[in-house]
PDB file of C-alpha atoms in Angstrom:
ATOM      1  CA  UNK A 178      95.116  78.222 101.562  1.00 53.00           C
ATOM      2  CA  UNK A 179      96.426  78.442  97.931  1.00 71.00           C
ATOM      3  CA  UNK A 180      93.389  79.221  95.519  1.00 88.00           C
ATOM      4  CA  UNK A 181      92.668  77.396  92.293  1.00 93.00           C
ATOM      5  CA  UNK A 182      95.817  76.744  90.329  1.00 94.00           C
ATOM      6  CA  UNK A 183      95.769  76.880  86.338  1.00 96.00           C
ATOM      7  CA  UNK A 184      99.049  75.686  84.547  1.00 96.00           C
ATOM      8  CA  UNK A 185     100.268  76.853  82.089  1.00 97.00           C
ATOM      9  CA  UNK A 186      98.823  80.337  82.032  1.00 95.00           C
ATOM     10  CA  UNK A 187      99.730  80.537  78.179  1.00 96.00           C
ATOM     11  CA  UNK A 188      99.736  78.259  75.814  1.00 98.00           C
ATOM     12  CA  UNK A 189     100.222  78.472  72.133  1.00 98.00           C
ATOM     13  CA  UNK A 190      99.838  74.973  70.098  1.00 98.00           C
ATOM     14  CA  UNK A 191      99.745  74.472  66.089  1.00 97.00           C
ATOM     15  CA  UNK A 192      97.015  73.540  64.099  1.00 97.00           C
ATOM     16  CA  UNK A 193      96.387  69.629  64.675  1.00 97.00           C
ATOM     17  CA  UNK A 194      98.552  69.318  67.820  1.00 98.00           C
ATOM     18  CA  UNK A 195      97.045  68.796  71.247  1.00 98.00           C
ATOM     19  CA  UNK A 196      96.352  70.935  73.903  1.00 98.00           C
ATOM     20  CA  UNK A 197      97.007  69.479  77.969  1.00 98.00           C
ATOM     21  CA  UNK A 198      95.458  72.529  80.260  1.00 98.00           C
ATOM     22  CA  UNK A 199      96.238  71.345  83.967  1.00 98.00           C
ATOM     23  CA  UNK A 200      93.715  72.763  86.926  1.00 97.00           C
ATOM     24  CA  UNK A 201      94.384  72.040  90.599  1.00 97.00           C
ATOM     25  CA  UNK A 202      91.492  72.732  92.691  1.00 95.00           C
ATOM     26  CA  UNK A 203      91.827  74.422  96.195  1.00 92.00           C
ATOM     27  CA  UNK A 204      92.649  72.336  99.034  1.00 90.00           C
ATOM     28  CA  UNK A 205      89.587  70.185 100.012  1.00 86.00           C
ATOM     29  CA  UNK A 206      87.307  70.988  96.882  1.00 88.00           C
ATOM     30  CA  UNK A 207      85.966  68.121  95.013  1.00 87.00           C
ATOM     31  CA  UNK A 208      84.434  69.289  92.794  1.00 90.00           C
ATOM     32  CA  UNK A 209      86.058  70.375  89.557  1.00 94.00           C
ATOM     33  CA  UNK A 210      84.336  72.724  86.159  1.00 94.00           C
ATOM     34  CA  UNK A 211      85.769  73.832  83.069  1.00 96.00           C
ATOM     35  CA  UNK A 212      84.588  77.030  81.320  1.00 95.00           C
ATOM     36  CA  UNK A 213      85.651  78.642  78.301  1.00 96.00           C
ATOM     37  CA  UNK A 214      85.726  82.173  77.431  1.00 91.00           C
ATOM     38  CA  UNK A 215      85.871  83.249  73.913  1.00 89.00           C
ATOM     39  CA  UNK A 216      87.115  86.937  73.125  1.00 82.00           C
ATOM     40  CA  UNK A 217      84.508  89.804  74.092  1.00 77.00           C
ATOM     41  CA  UNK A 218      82.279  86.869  75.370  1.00 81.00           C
ATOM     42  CA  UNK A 219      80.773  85.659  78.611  1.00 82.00           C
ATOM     43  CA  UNK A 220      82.056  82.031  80.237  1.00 89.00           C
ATOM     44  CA  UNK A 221      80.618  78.873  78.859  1.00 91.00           C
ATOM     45  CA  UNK A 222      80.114  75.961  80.944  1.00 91.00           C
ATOM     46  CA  UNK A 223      81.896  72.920  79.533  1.00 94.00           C
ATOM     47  CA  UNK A 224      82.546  69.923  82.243  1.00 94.00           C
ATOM     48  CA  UNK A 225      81.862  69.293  85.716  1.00 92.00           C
ATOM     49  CA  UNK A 226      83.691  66.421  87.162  1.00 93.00           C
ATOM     50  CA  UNK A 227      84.343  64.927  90.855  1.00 91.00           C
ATOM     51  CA  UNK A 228      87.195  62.476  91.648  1.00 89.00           C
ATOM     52  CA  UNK A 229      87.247  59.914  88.992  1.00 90.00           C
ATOM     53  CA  UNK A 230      83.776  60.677  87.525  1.00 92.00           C
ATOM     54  CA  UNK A 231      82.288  63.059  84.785  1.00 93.00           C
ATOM     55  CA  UNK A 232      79.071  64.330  86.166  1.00 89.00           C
ATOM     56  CA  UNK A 233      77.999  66.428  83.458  1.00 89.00           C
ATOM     57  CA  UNK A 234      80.072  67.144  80.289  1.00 92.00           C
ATOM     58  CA  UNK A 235      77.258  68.719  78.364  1.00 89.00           C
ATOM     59  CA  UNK A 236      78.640  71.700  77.523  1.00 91.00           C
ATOM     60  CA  UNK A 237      82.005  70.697  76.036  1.00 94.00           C
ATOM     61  CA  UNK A 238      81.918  69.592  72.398  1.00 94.00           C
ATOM     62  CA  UNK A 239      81.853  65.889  71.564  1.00 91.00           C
ATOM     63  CA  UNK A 240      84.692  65.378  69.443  1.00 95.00           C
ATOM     64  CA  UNK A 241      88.373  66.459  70.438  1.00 97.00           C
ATOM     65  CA  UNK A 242      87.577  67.232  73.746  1.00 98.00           C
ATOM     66  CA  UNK A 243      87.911  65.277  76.810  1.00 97.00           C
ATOM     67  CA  UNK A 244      88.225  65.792  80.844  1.00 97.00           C
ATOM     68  CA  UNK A 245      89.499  64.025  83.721  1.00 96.00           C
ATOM     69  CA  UNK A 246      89.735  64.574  87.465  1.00 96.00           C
ATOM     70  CA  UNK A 247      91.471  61.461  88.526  1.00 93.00           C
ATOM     71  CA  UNK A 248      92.192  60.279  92.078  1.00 91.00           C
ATOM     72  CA  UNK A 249      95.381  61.814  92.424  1.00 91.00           C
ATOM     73  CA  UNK A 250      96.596  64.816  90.637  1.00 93.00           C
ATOM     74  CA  UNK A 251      95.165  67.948  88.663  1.00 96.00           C
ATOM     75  CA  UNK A 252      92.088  67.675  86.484  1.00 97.00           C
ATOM     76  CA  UNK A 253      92.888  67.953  82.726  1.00 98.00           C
ATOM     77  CA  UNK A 254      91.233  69.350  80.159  1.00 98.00           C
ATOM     78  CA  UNK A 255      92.640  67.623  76.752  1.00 98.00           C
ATOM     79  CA  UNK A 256      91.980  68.735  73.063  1.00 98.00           C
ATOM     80  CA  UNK A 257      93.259  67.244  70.417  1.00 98.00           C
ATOM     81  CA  UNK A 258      94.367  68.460  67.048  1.00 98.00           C
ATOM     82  CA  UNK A 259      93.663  72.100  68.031  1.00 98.00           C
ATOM     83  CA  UNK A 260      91.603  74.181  65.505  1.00 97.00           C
ATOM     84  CA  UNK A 261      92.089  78.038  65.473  1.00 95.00           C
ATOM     85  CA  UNK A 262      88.826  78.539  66.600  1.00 94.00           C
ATOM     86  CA  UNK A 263      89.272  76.386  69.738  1.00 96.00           C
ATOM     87  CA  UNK A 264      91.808  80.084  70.937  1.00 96.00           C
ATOM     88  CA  UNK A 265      90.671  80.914  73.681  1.00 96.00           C
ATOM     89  CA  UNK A 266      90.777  81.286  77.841  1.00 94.00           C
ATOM     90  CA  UNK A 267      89.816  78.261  79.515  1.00 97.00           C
ATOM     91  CA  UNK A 268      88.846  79.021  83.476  1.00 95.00           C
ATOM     92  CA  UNK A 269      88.736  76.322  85.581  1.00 95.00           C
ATOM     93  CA  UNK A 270      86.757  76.334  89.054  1.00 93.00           C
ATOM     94  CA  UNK A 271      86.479  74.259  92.145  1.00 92.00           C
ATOM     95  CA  UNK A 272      84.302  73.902  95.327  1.00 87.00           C
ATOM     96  CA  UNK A 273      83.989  72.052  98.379  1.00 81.00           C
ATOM     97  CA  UNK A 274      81.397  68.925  98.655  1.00 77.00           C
ATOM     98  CA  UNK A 275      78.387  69.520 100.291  1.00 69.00           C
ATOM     99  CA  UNK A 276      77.563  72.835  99.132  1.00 59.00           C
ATOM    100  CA  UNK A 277      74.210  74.550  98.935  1.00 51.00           C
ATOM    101  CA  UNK A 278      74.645  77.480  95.571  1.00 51.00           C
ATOM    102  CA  UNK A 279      76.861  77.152  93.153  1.00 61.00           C
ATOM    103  CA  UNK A 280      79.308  79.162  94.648  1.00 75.00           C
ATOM    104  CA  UNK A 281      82.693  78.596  92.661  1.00 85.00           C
ATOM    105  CA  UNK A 282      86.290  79.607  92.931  1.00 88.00           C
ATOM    106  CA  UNK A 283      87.882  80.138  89.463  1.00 91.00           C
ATOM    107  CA  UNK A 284      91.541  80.083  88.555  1.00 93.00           C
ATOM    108  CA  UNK A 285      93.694  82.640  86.956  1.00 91.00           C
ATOM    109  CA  UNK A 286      92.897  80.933  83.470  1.00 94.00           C
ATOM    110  CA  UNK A 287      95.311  79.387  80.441  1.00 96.00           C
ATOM    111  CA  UNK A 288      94.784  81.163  77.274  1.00 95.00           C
ATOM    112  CA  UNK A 289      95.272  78.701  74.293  1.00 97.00           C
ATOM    113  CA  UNK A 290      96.492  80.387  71.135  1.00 97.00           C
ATOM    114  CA  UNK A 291      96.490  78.403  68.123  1.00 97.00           C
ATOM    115  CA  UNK A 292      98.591  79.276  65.102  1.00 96.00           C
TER     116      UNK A 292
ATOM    117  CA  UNK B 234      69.642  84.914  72.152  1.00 43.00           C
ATOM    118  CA  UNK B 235      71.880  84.988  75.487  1.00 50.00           C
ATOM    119  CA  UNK B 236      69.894  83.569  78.794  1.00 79.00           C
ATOM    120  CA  UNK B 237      71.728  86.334  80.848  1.00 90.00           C
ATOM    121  CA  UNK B 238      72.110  89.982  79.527  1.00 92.00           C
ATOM    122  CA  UNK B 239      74.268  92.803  80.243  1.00 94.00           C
ATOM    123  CA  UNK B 240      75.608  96.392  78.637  1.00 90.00           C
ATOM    124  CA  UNK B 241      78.891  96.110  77.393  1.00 91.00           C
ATOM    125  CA  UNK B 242      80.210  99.200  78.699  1.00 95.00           C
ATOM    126  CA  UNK B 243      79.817 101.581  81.575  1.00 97.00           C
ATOM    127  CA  UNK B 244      82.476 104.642  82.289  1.00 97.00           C
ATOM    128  CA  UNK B 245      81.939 106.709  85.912  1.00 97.00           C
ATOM    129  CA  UNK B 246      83.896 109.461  87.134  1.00 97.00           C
ATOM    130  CA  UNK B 247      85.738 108.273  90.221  1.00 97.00           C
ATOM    131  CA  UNK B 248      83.555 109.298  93.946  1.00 97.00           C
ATOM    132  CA  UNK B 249      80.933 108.315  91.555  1.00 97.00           C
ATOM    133  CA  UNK B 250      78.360 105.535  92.292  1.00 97.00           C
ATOM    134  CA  UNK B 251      78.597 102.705  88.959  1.00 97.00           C
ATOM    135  CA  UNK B 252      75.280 101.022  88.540  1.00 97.00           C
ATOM    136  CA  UNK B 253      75.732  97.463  86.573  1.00 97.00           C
ATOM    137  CA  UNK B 254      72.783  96.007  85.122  1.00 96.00           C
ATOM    138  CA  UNK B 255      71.735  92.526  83.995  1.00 95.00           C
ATOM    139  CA  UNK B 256      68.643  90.794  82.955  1.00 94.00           C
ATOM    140  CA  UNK B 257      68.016  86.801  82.703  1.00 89.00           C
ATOM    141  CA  UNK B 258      65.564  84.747  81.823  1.00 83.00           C
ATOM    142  CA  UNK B 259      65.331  81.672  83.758  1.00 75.00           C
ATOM    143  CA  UNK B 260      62.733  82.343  86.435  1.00 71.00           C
ATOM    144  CA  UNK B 261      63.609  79.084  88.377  1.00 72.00           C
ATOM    145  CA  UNK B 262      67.174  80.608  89.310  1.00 68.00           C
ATOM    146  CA  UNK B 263      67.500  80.749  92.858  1.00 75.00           C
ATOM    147  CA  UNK B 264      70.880  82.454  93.214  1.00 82.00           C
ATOM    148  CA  UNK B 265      72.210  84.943  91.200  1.00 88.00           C
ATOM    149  CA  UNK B 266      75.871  85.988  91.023  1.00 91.00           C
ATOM    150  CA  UNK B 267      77.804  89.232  90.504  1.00 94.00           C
ATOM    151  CA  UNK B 268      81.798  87.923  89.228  1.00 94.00           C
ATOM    152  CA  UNK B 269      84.951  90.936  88.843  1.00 95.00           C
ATOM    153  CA  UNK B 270      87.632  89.861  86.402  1.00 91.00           C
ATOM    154  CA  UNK B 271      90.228  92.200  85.961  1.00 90.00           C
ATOM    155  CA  UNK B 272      93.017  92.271  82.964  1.00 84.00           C
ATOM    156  CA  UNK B 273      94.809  88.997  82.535  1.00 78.00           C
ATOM    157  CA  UNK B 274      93.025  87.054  85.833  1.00 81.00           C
ATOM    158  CA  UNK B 275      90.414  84.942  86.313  1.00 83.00           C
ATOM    159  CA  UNK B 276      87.112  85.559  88.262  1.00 87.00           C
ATOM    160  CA  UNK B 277      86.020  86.857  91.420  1.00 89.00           C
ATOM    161  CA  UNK B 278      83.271  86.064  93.570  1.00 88.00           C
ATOM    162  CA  UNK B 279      82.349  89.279  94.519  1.00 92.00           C
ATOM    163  CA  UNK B 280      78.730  88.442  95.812  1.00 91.00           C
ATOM    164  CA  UNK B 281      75.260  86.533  95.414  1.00 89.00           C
ATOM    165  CA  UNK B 282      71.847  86.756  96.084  1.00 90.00           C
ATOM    166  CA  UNK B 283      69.409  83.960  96.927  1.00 86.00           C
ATOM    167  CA  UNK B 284      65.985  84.954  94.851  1.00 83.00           C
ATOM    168  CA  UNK B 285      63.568  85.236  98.172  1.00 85.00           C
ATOM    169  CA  UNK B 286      65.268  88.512  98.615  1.00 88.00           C
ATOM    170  CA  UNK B 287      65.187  92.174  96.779  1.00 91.00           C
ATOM    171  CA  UNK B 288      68.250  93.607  98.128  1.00 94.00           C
ATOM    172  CA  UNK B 289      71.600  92.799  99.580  1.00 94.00           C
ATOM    173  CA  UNK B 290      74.416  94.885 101.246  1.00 94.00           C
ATOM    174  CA  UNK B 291      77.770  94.296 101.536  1.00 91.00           C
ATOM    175  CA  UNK B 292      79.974  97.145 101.548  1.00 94.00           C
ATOM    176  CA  UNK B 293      80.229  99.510  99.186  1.00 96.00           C
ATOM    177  CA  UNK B 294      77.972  96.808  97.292  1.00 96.00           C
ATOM    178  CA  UNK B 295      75.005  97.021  97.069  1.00 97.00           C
ATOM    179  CA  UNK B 296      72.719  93.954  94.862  1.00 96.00           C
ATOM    180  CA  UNK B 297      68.851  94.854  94.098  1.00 96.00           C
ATOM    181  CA  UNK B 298      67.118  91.924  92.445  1.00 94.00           C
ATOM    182  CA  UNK B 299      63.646  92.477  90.399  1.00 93.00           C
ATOM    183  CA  UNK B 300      62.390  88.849  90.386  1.00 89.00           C
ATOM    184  CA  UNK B 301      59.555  90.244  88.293  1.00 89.00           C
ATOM    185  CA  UNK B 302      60.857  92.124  85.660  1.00 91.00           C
ATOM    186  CA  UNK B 303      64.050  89.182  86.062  1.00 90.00           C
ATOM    187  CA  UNK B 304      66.498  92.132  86.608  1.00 94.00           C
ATOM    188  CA  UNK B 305      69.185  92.048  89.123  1.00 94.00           C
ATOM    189  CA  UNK B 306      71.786  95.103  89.689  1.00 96.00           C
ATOM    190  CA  UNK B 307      74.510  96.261  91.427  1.00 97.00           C
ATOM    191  CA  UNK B 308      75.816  99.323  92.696  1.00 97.00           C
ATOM    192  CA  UNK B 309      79.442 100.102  93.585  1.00 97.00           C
ATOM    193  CA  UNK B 310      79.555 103.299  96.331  1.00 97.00           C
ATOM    194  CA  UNK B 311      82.172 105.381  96.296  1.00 97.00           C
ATOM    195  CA  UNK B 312      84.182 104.145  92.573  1.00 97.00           C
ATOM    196  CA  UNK B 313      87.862 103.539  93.166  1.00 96.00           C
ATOM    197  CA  UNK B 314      90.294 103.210  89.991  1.00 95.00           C
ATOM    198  CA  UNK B 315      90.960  99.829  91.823  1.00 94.00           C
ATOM    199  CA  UNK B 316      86.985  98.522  90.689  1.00 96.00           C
ATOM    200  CA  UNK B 317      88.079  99.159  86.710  1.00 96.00           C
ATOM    201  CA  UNK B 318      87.539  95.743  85.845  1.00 96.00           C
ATOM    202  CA  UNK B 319      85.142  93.505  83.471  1.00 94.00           C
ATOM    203  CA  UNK B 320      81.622  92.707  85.992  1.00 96.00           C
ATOM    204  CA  UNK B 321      79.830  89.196  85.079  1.00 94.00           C
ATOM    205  CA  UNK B 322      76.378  88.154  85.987  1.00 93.00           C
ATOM    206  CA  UNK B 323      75.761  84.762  86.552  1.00 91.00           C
ATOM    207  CA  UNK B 324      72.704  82.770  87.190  1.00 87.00           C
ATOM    208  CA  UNK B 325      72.024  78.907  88.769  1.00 79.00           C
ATOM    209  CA  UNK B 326      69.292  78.106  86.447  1.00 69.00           C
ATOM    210  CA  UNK B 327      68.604  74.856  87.964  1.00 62.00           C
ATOM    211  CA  UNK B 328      68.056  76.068  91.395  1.00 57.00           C
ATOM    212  CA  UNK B 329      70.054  75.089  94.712  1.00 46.00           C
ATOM    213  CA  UNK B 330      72.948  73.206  94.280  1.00 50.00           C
ATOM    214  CA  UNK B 331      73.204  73.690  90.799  1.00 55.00           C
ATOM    215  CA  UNK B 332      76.503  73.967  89.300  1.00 70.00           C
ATOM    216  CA  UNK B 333      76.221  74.603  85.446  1.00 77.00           C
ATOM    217  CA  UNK B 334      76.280  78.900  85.943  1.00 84.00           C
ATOM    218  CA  UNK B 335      75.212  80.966  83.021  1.00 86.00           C
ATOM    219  CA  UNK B 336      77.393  83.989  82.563  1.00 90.00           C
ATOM    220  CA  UNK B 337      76.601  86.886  80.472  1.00 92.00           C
ATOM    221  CA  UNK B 338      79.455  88.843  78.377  1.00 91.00           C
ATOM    222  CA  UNK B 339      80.419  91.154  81.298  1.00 93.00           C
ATOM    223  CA  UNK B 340      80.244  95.119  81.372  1.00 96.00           C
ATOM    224  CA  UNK B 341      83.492  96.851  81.213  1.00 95.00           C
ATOM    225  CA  UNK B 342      83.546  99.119  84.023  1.00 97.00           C
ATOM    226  CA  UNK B 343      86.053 102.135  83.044  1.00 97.00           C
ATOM    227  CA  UNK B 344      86.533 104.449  86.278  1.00 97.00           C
ATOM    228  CA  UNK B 345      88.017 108.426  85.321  1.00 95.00           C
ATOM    229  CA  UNK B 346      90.371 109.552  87.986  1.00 91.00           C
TER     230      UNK B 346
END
């Protein structure tokens, strides 16, 4: 059973270009988060989604940002016109429906570098 | 401040027991999470703890949880090279079946051969 796939691992983007991080969740997980990790920092939740709905998107910032999990396919995390400060890992994490904790499964990460 | 704390840094000799600490402040958490990353990878469920209990073995892992004083620990028997890695406490401040986990910054676990 292949764990939670992140693609690409690196990315490096341009000032005002966008950013498409890819996550595919392990084989019968559902549910789908974003986190990101800033350097020398702890994970910060950003989005949970499910198949074709956001469930909470709270933590990710309300402009630029957006998330999808759609039907078929990887979830997406999307930023647009990418701002130095927006370098950083984004971890991705899945886990099966019906669950009891919050037990999650993260991927390997992309790290975003913007110049 | 941070809801979940932890030191930064912690360097054993290896054969040595490591002792990671971490303090939070929600009281309502009802599982709390110890996470390895290691250079370059993501993160690793290394084990939990619901809150009805003080201590949990698993190994050469050991978790003791203070729901008083809101500390939570964990001890690695025996340090290999192979545990250098970055440790993460998280919490599930909303209770069961919570999703949003609070991390802290991680303590850097350096092992000496």
């Amino acid at each position: 059973n292949a764990g939670v796939m992140q693609n690409p691992r690196h990315l490096v983007r341009r000032r005002g270009q966008e950013a498409r991080l890819r996550c595919s969740p392990m084989k019968g997980h559902s549910h789908v988060y974003w986190y990101r990790q800033l350097p020398e920092e702890g994970l910060k939740f950003m989005v949970y989604l499910q198949k074709e709905n956001i469930i909470d998107e709270s933590g990710m910032p309300k402009e630029r940002f957006s998330a999808e999990f759609p039907k078929e396919g990887p979830s997406i995390l999307r930023i647009q016109q990418v701002v130095r400060g927006d370098s950083a890992a984004y971890f991705c994490a899945s886990s099966p429906p019906g669950r009891e904790r919050g037990e999650q499964y993260f991927g390997p990460g992309t790290r975003l570098t913007v110049t | 401040g941070e809801d979940v704390e932890q030191s930064l840094f912690l360097s054993v000799r290896e054969g040595d027991s490591s002792v990671i600490n971490c303090t939070y402040t929600d009281s309502s958490s009802t599982y709390l999470y110890w996470y390895k990353q290691e250079p370059g990878a993501g993160l690793q469920l290394l084990t939990y703890i619901f809150s009805n209990m003080d201590m949990k073995q698993d190994q050469r892992l050991t978790v003791l949880l203070n729901k008083k004083d809101k500390h939570l620990s964990l001890r690695i028997a025996d340090t290999q090279t192979g545990d250098s890695a970055i440790y993460f406490c998280a919490e599930d401040p909303s209770g069961a079946g919570s999703y949003q986990l609070t991390f802290g910054k991680g303590t850097k676990l350096s092992v000496i051969p």
